mmCIF file of C-alpha atoms in Angstrom:
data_model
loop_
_atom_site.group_PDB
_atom_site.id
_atom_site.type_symbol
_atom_site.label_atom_id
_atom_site.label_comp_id
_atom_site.label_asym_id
_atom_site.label_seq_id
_atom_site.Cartn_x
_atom_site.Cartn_y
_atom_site.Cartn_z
ATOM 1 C CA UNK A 278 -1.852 231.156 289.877
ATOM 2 C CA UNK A 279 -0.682 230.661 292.910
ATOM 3 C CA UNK A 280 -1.135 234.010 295.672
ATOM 4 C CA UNK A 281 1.448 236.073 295.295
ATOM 5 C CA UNK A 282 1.816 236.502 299.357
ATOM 6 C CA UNK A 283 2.305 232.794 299.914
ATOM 7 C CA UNK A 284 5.993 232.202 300.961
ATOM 8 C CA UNK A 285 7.547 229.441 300.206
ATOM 9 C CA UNK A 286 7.045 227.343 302.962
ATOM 10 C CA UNK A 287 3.635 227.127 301.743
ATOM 11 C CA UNK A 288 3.987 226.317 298.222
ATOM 12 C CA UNK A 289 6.254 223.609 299.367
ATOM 13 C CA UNK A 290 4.054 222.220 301.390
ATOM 14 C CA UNK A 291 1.248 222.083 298.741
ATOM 15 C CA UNK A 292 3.703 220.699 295.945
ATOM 16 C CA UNK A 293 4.120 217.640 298.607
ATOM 17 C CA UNK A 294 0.480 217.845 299.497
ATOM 18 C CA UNK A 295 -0.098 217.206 295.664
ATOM 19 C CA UNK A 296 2.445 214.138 295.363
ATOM 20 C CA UNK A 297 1.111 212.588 298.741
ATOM 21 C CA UNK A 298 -2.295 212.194 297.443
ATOM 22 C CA UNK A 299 -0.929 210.229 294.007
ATOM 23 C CA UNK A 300 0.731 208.322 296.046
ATOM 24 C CA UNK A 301 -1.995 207.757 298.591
ATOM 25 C CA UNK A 302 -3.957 206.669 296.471
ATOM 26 C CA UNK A 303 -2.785 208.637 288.426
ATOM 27 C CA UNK A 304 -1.412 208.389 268.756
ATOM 28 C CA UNK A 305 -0.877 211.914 267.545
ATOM 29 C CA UNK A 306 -1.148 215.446 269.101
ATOM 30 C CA UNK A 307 -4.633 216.833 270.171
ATOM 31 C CA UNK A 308 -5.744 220.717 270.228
ATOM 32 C CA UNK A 309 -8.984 219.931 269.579
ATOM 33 C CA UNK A 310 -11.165 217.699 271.525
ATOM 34 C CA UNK A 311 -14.815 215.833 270.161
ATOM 35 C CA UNK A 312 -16.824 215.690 273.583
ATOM 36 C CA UNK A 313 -18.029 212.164 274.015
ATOM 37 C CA UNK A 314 -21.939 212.341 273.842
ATOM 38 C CA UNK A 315 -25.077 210.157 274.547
ATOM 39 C CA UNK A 316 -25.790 207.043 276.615
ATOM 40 C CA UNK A 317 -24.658 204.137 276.013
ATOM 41 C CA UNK A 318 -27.340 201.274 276.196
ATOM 42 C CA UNK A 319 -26.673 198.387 278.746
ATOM 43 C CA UNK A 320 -25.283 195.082 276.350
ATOM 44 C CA UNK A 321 -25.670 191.994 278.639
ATOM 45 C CA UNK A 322 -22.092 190.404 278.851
ATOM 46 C CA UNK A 323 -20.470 187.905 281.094
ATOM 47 C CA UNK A 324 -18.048 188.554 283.500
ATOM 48 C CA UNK A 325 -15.306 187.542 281.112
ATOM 49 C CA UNK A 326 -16.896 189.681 278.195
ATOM 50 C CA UNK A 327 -16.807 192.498 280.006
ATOM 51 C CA UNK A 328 -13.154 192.329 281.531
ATOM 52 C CA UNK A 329 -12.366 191.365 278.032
ATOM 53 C CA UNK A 330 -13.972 194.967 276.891
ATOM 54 C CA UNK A 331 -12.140 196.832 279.588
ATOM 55 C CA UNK A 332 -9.215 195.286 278.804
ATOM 56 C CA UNK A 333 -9.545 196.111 274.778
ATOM 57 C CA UNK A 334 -10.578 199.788 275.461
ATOM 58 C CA UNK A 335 -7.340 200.612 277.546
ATOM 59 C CA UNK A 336 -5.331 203.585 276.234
ATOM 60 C CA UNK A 337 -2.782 202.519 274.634
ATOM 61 C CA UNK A 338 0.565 204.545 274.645
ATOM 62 C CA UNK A 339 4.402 204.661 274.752
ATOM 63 C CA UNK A 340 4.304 207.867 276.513
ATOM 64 C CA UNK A 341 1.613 210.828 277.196
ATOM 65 C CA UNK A 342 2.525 214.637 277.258
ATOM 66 C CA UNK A 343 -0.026 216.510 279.397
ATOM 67 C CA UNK A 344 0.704 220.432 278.724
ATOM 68 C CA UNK A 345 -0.854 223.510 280.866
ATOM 69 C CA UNK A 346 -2.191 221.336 283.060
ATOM 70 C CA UNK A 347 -5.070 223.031 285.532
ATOM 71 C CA UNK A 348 -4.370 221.363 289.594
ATOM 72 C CA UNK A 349 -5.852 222.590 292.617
ATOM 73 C CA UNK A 350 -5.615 221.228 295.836
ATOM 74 C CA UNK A 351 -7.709 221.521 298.682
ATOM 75 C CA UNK A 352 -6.364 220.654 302.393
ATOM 76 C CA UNK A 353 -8.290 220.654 305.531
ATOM 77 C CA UNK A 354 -10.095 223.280 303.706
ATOM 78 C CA UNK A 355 -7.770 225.510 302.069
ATOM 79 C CA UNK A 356 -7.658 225.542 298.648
ATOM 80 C CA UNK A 357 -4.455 226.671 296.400
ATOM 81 C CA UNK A 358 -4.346 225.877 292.541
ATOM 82 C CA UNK A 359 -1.036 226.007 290.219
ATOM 83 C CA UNK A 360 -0.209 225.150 286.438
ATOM 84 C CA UNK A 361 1.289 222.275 285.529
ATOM 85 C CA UNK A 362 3.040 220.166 282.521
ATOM 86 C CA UNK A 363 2.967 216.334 283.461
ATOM 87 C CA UNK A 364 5.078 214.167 280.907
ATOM 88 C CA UNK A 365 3.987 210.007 281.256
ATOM 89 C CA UNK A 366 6.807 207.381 279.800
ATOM 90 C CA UNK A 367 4.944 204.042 280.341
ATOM 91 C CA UNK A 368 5.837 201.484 282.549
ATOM 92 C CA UNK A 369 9.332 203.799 283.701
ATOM 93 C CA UNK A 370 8.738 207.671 285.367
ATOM 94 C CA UNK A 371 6.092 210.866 285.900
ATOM 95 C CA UNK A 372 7.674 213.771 285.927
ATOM 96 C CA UNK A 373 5.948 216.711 286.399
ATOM 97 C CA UNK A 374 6.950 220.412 286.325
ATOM 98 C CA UNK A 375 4.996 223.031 288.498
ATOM 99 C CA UNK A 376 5.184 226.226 286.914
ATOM 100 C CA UNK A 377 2.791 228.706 289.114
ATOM 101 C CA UNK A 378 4.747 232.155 289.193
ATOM 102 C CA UNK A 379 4.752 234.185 285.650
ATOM 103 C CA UNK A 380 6.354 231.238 283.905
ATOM 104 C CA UNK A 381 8.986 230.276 286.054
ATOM 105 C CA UNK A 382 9.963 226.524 287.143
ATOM 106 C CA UNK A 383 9.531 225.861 291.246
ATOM 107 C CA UNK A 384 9.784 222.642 291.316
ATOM 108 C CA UNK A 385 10.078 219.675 289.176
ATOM 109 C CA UNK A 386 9.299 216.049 290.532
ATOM 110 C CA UNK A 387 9.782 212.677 289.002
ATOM 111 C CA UNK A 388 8.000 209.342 290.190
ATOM 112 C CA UNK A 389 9.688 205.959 289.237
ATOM 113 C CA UNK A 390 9.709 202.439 290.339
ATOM 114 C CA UNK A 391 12.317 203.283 292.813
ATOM 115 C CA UNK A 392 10.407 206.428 294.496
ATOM 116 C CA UNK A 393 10.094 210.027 294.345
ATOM 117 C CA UNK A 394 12.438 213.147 293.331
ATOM 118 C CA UNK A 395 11.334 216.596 293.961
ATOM 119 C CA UNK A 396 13.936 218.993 292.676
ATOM 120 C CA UNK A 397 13.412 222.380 294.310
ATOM 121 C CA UNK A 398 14.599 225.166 292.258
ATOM 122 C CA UNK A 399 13.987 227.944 294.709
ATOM 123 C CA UNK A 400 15.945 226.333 297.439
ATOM 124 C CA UNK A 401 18.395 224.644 294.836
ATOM 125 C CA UNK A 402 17.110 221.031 297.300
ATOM 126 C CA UNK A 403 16.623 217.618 295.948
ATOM 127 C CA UNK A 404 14.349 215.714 298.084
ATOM 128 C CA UNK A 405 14.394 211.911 297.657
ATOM 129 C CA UNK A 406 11.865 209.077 299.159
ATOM 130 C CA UNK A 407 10.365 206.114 298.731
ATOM 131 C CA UNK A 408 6.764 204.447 298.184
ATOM 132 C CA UNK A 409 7.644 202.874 301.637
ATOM 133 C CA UNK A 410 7.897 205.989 303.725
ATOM 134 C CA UNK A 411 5.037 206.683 302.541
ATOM 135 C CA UNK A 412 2.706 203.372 302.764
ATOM 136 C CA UNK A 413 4.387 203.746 306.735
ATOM 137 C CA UNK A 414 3.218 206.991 307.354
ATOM 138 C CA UNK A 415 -0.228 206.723 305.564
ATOM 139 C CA UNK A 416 -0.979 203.205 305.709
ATOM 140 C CA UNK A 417 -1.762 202.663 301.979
ATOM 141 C CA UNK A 418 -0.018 200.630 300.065
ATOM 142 C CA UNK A 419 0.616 201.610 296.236
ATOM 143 C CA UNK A 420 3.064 201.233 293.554
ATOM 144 C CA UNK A 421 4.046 203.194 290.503
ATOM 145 C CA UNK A 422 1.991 201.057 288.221
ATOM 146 C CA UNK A 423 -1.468 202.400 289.992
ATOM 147 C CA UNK A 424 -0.039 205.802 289.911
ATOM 148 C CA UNK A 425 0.509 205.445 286.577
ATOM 149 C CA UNK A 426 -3.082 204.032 285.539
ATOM 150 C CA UNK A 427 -4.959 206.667 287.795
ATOM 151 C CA UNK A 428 -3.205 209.410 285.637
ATOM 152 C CA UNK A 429 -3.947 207.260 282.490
ATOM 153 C CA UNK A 430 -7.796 206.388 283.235
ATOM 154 C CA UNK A 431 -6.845 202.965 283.166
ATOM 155 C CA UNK A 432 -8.058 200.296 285.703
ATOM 156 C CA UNK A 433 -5.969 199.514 288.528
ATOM 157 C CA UNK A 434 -6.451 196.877 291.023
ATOM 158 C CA UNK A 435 -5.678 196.911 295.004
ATOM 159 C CA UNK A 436 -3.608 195.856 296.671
ATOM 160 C CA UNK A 437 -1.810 194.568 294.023
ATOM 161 C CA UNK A 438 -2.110 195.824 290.737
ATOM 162 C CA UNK A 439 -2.742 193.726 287.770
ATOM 163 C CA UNK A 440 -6.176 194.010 285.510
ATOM 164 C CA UNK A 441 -6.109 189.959 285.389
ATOM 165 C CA UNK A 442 -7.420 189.908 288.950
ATOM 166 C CA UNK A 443 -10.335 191.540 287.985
ATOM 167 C CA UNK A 444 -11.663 187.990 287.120
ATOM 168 C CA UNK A 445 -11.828 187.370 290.974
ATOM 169 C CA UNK A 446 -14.183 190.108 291.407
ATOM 170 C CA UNK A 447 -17.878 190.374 291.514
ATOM 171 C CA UNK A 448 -19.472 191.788 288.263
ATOM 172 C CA UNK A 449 -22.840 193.823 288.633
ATOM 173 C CA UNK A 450 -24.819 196.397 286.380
ATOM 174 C CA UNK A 451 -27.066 198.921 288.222
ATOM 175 C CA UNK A 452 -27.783 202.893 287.527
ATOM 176 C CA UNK A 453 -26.174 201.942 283.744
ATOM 177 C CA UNK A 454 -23.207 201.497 285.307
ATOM 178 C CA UNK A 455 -21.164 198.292 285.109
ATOM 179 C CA UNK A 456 -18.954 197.557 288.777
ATOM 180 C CA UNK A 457 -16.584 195.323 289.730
ATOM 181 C CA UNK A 458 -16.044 194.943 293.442
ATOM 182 C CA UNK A 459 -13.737 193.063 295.635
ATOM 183 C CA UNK A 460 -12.774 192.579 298.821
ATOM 184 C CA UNK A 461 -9.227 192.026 299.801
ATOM 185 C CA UNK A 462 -6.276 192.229 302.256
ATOM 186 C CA UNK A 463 -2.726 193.758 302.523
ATOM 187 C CA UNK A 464 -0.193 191.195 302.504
ATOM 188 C CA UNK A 465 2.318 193.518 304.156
ATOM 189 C CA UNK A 466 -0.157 195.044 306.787
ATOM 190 C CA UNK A 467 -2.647 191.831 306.729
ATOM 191 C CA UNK A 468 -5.395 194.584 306.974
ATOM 192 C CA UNK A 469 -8.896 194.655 305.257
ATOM 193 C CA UNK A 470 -9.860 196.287 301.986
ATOM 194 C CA UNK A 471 -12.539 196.990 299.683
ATOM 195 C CA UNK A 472 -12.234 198.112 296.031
ATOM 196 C CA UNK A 473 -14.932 199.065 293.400
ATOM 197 C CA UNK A 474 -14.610 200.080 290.051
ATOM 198 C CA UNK A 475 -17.065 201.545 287.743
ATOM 199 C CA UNK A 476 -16.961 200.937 284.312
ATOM 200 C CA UNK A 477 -19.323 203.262 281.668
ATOM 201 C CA UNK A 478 -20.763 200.747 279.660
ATOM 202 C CA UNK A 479 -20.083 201.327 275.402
ATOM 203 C CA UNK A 480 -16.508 203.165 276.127
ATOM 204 C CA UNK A 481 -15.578 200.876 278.914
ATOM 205 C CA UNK A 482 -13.466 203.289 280.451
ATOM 206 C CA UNK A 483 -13.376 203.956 284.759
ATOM 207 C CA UNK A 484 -15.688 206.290 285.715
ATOM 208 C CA UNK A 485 -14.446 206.037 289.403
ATOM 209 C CA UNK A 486 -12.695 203.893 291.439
ATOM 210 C CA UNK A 487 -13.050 203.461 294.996
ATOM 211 C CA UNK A 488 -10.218 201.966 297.495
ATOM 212 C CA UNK A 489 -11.763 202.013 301.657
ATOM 213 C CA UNK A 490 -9.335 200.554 304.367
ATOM 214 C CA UNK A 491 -12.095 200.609 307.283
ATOM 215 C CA UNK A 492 -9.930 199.398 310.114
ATOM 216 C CA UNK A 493 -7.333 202.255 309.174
ATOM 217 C CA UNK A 494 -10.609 204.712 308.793
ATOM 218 C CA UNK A 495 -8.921 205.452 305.575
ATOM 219 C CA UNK A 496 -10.693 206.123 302.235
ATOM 220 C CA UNK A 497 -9.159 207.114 298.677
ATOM 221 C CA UNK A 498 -11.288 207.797 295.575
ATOM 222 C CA UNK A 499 -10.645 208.749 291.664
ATOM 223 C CA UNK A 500 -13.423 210.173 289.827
ATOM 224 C CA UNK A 501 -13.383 210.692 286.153
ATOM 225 C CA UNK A 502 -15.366 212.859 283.697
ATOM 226 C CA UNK A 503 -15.647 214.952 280.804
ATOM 227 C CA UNK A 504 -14.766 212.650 278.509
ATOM 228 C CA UNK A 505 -13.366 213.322 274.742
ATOM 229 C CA UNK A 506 -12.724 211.268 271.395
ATOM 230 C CA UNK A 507 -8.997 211.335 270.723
ATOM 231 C CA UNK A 508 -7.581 211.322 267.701
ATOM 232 C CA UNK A 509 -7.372 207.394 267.777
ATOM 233 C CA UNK A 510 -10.808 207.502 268.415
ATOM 234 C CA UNK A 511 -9.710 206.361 272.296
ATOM 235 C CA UNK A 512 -12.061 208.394 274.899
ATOM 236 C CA UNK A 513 -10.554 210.015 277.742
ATOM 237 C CA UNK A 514 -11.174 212.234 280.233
ATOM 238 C CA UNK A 515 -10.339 215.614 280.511
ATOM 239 C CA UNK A 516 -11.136 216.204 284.830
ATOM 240 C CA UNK A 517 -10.011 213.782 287.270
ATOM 241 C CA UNK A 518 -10.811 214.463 290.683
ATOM 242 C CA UNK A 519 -8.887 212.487 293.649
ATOM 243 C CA UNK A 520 -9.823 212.814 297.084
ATOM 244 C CA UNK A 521 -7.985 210.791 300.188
ATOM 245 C CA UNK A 522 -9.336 210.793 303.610
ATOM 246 C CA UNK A 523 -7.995 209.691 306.631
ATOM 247 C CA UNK A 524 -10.009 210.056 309.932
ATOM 248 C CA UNK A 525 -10.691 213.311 310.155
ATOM 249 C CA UNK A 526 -7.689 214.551 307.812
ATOM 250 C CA UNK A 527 -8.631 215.084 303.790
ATOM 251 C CA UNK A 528 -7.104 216.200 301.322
ATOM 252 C CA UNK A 529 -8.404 216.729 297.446
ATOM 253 C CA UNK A 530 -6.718 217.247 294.003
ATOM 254 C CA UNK A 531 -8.079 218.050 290.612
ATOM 255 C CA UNK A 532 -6.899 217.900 287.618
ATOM 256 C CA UNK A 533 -8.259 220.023 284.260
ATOM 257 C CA UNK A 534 -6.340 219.323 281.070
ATOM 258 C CA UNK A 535 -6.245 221.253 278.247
ATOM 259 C CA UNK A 536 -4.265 218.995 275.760
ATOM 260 C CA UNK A 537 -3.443 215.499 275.358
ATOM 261 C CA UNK A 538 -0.572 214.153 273.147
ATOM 262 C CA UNK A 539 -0.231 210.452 273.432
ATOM 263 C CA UNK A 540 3.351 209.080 271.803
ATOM 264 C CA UNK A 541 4.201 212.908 271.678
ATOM 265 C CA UNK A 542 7.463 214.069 270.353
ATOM 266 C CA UNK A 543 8.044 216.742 272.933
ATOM 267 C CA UNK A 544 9.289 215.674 276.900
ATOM 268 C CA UNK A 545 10.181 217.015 279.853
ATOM 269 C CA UNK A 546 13.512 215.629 281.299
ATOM 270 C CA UNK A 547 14.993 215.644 284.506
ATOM 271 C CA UNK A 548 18.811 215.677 285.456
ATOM 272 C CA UNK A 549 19.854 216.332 289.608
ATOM 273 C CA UNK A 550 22.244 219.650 289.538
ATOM 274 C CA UNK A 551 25.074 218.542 291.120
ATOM 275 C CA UNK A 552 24.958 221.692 293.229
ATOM 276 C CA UNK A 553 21.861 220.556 294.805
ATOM 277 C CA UNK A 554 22.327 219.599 298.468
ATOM 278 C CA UNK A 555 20.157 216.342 299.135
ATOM 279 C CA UNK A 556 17.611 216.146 301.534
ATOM 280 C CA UNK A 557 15.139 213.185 302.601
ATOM 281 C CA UNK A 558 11.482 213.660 303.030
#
């Protein structure tokens, strides 16, 4: 929960703080979870095997209902943590609905193609921006689809994101880990990057992926872990763990889940009240 003294200044800023760092930079219903146990040995494939493998052991979905959803931030060292219920329709919109205070809606935001929506019940605000404003002001630049795959613990590829390209980038195995790694440069910015992915070899799922823009002095990094069998036998993780740094300036986000429905029957929509006076971020 979030402190009760905290006005609401504060929880604003953390709700933004939260969406900032998924944009810097993620079957049936399942109550019960089988961990996902044991190492996997080390089978010796090509390059093309094992994007072939990744590819294969992607989750597949239509949409993804995350309910009571564990996040806590920390910013420049001060740490805050809220409930959550975060509802996935593939390839279209996150929307995700902060619930912190005894039950009670504060705000509910919604990430599309287009931008971001953060409806802000206590203020009766809509806020609206786009993936611009922010690639401008942080000097990253994303799109939905990698927000969409970091939440999803599927691969995602930068700058531009398509799992295709990972045919153009070096293949290695070392600590039982398989890696691809690539470096790269934004065609909007014409600026440097580097990019590695590790892949855990037998489930061929990311285990972290790394994104470093060193003439920006700007770092971003997805880790994923305690992984589970699904009901479709699919593994996924129940902790992800970003973190975003920029010079001196950091800011981290986990996430804890406690269920997973993938092609769930329940949603969480998201109409503007018309008496909501607009605002821009």
């Amino acid at each position: 929960m979030l402190n009760s003294d905290m006005d609401k200044m504060t929880i604003f800023k953390q709700v933004v703080a939260f969406v900032t760092v998924v944009l810097l930079l993620s079957l049936s219903s399942c109550k019960s979870f089988n961990k996902v146990i044991g190492e996997f040995s080390k089978v010796d494939l090509s390059a093309d095997e094992l994007l072939d493998s990744v590819a294969k052991n992607c989750l597949e979905y239509d949409n993804v209902y995350f309910k009571r959803v564990f996040v806590e931030i920390e910013l420049d060292g001060k740490k805050q943590s809220s409930r959550a219920n975060i509802f996935i329709q593939k390839d279209s919109s996150i929307i995700i609905s902060f619930i912190p205070l005894m039950g009670i809606e504060l705000y509910r935001a919604k990430l599309s193609k287009e931008g971001l929506i953060i409806l802000d019940r206590m203020n009766r605000n809509v806020i609206r921006t786009d993936y611009k404003a922010f690639s401008d002001r942080y000097l990253i630049d994303l799109e939905y689809s990698q927000f969409e795959s970091l939440l999803t613990n599927r691969v995602f590829t930068y700058p531009l994101n398509n799992i295709k390209l990972l045919n153009r980038y070096s293949t290695s195995y070392k600590d039982s880990i398989y890696s691809f790694s690539s470096f790269n440069k934004s065609v909007s910015r014409g600026t440097q990057s580097y990019q590695e992915i590790n892949i855990i070899p037998g489930i061929y799922k990311p285990l972290n992926n790394v994104i470093k823009l060193p003439e920006r002095n700007i770092s971003f990094q997805v880790n994923y872990s305690d992984f589970v069998a699904l009901n479709n036998n699919s593994s996924f993780p129940l902790s992800i763990s970003i973190q975003g740094v920029r010079a001196k300036e950091y800011i981290k986000v986990n996430f804890s889940f406690s269920s997973v429905e993938v092609n769930s029957e329940q949603f969480i929509s998201f109409s503007i009240p018309l008496s909501y006076a607009n605002k821009t971020l």
